[in-house]
mmCIF file of C-alpha atoms in Angstrom:
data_model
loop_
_atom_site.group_PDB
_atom_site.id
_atom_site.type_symbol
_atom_site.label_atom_id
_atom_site.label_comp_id
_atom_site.label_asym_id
_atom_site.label_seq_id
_atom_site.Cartn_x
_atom_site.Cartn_y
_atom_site.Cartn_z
ATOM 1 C CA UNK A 1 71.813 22.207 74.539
ATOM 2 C CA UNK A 2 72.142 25.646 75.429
ATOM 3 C CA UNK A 3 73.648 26.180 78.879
ATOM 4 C CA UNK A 4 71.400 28.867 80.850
ATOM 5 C CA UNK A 5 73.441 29.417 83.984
ATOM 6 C CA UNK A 6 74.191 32.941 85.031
ATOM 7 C CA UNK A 7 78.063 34.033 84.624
ATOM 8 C CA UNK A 8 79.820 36.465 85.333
ATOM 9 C CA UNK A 9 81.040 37.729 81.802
ATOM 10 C CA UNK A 10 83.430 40.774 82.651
ATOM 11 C CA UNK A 11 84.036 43.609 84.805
ATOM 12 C CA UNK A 12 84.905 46.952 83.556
ATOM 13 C CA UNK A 13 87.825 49.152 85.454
ATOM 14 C CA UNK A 14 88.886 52.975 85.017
ATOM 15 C CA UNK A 15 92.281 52.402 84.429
ATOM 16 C CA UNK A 16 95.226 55.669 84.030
ATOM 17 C CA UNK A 17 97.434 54.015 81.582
ATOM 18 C CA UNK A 18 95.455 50.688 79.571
ATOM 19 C CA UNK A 19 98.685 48.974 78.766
ATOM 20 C CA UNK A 20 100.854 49.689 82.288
ATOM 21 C CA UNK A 21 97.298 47.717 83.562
ATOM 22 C CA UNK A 22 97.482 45.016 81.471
ATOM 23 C CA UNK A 23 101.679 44.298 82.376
ATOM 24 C CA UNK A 24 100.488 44.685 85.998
ATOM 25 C CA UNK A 25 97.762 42.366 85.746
ATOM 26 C CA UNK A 26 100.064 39.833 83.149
ATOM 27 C CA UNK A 27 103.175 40.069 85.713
ATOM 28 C CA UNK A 28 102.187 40.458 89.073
ATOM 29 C CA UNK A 29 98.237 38.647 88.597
ATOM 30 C CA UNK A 30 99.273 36.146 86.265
ATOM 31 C CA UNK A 31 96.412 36.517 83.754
ATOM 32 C CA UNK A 32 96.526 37.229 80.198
ATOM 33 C CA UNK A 33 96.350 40.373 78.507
ATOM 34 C CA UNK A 34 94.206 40.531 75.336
ATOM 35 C CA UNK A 35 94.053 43.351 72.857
ATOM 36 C CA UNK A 36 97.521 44.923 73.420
ATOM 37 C CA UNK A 37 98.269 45.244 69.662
ATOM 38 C CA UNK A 38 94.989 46.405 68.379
ATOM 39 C CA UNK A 39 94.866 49.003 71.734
ATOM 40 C CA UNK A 40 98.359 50.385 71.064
ATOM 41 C CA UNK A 41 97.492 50.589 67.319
ATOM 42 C CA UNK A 42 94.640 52.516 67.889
ATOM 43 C CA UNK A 43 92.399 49.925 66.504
ATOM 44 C CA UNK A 44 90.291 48.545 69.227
ATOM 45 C CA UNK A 45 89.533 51.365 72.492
ATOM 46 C CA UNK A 46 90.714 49.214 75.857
ATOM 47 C CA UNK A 47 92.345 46.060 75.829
ATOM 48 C CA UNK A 48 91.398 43.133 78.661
ATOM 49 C CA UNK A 49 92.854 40.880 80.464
ATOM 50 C CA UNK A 50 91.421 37.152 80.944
ATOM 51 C CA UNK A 51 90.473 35.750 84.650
ATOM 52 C CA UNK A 52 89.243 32.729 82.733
ATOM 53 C CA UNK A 53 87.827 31.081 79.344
ATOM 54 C CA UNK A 54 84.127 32.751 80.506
ATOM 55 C CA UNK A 55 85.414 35.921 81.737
ATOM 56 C CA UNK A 56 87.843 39.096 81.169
ATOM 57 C CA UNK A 57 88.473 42.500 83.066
ATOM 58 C CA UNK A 58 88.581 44.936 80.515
ATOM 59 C CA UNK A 59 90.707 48.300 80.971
ATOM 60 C CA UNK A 60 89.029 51.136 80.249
ATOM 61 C CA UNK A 61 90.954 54.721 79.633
ATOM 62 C CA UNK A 62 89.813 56.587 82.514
ATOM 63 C CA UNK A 63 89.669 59.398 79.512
ATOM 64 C CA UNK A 64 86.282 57.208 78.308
ATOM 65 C CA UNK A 65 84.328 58.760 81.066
ATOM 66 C CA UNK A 66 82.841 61.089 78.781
ATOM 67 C CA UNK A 67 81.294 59.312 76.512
ATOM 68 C CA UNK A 68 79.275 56.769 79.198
ATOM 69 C CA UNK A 69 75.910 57.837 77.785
ATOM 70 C CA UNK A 70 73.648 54.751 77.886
ATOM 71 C CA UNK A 71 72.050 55.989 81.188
ATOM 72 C CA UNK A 72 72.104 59.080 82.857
ATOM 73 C CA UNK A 73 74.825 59.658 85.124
ATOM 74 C CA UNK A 74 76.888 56.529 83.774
ATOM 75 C CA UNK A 75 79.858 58.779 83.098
ATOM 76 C CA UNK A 76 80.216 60.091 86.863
ATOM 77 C CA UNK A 77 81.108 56.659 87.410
ATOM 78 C CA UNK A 78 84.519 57.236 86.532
ATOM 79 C CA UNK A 79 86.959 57.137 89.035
ATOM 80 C CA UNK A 80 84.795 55.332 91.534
ATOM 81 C CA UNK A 81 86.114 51.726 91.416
ATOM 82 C CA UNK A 82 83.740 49.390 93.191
ATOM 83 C CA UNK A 83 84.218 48.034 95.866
ATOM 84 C CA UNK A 84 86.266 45.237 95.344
ATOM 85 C CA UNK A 85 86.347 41.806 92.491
ATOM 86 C CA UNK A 86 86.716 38.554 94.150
ATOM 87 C CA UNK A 87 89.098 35.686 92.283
ATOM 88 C CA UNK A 88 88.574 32.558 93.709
ATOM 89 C CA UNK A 89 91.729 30.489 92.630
ATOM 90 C CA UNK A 90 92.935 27.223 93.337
ATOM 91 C CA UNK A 91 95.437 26.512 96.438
ATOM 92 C CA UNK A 92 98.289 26.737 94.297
ATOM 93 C CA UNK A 93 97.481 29.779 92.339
ATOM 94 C CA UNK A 94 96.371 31.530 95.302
ATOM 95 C CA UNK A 95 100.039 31.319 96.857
ATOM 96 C CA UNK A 96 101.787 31.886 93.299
ATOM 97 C CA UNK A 97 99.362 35.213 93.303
ATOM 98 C CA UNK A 98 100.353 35.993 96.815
ATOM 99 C CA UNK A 99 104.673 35.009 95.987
ATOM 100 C CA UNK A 100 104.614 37.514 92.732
ATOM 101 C CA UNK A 101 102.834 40.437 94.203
ATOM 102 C CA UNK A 102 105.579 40.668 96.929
ATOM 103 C CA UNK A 103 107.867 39.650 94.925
ATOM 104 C CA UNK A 104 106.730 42.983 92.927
ATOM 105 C CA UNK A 105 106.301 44.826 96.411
ATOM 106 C CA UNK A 106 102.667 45.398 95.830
ATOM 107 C CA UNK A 107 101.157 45.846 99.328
ATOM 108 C CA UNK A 108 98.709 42.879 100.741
ATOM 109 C CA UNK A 109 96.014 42.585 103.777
ATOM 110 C CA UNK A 110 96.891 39.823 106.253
ATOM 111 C CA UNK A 111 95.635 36.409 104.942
ATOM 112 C CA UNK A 112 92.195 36.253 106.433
ATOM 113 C CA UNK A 113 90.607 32.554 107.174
ATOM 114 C CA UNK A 114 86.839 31.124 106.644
ATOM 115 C CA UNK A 115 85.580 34.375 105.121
ATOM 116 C CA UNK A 116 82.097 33.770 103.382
ATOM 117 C CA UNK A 117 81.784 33.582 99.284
ATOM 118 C CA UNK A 118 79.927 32.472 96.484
ATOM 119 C CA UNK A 119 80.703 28.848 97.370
ATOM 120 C CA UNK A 120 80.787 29.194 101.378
ATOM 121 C CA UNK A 121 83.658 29.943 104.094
ATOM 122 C CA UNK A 122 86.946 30.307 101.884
ATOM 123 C CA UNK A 123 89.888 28.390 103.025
ATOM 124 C CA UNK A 124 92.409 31.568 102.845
ATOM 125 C CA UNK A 125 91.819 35.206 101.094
ATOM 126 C CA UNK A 126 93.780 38.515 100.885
ATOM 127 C CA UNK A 127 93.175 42.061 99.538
ATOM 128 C CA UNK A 128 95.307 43.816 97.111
ATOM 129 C CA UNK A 129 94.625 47.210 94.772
ATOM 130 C CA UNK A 130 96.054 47.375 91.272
ATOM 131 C CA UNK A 131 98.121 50.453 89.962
ATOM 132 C CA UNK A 132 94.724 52.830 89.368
ATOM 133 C CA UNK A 133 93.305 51.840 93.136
ATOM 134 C CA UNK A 134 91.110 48.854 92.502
ATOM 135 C CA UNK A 135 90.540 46.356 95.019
ATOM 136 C CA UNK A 136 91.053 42.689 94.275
ATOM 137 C CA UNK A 137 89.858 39.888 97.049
ATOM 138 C CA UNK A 138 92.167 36.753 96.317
ATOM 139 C CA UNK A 139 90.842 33.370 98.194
ATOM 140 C CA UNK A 140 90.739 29.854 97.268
ATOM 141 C CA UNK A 141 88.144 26.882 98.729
ATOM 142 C CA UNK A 142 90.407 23.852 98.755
#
């Protein structure tokens, strides 16, 4: 049977430099980079990393913008990361997450309690930004 639930199956981010995104996201996020190879061989155009087996970030060379044709206006969307993506990890992850990005000195909000997600108040969440100024939410429900 064919499951016909809605996911989420990846977000797209303008990133400066594909492959220093991917070590930031391997090192300091903790998920894994796919496409590094084929990217630095020229053989695929951005590689990804994976938030989990239904869902990647993929890094896009902010030097794409150009070529964002499929609607009008698609390509003035470089540079303009959204607002912020939302991980919802468990307990233990969450504090791992929080240990290696100041470990790596990458600046964090104040832990935040009982903020409202996808699956009601969250326990504990924090904001950080990646190397090219996007906005990650971290939180976890347990």
């Amino acid at each position: 049977m064919t499951d016909h639930t809605a996911r989420l199956d990846h977000v797209v981010l303008w990133v400066r430099d594909p492959l220093a995104a991917a070590g930031f996201y391997e090192k300091a996020v903790g998920m894994e980079p796919l496409r590094l190879t084929e990217f630095a061989a020229g053989e695929v155009p951005f590689p990804s990393v994976r938030v989990n087996d239904e869902t990647i970030l993929d890094l896009m060379p902010l030097t794409f913008a150009a070529r964002m044709t499929m609607l009008p206006g698609a390509a003035d969307s470089a540079g303009h990361p959204v607002n912020h993506v939302c991980l919802s990890l468990p307990r233990a992850d969450f504090d791992a997450l929080l240990s290696r990005l100041q470990e790596r000195s990458v600046p964090v909000s104040d832990v935040s309690y009982d903020s409202f997600g996808a699956r009601g108040k969250a326990t504990r969440s924090f904001y950080f930004r990646d190397p090219d100024g996007n906005v990650f939410e971290a939180r976890h429900y347990d």
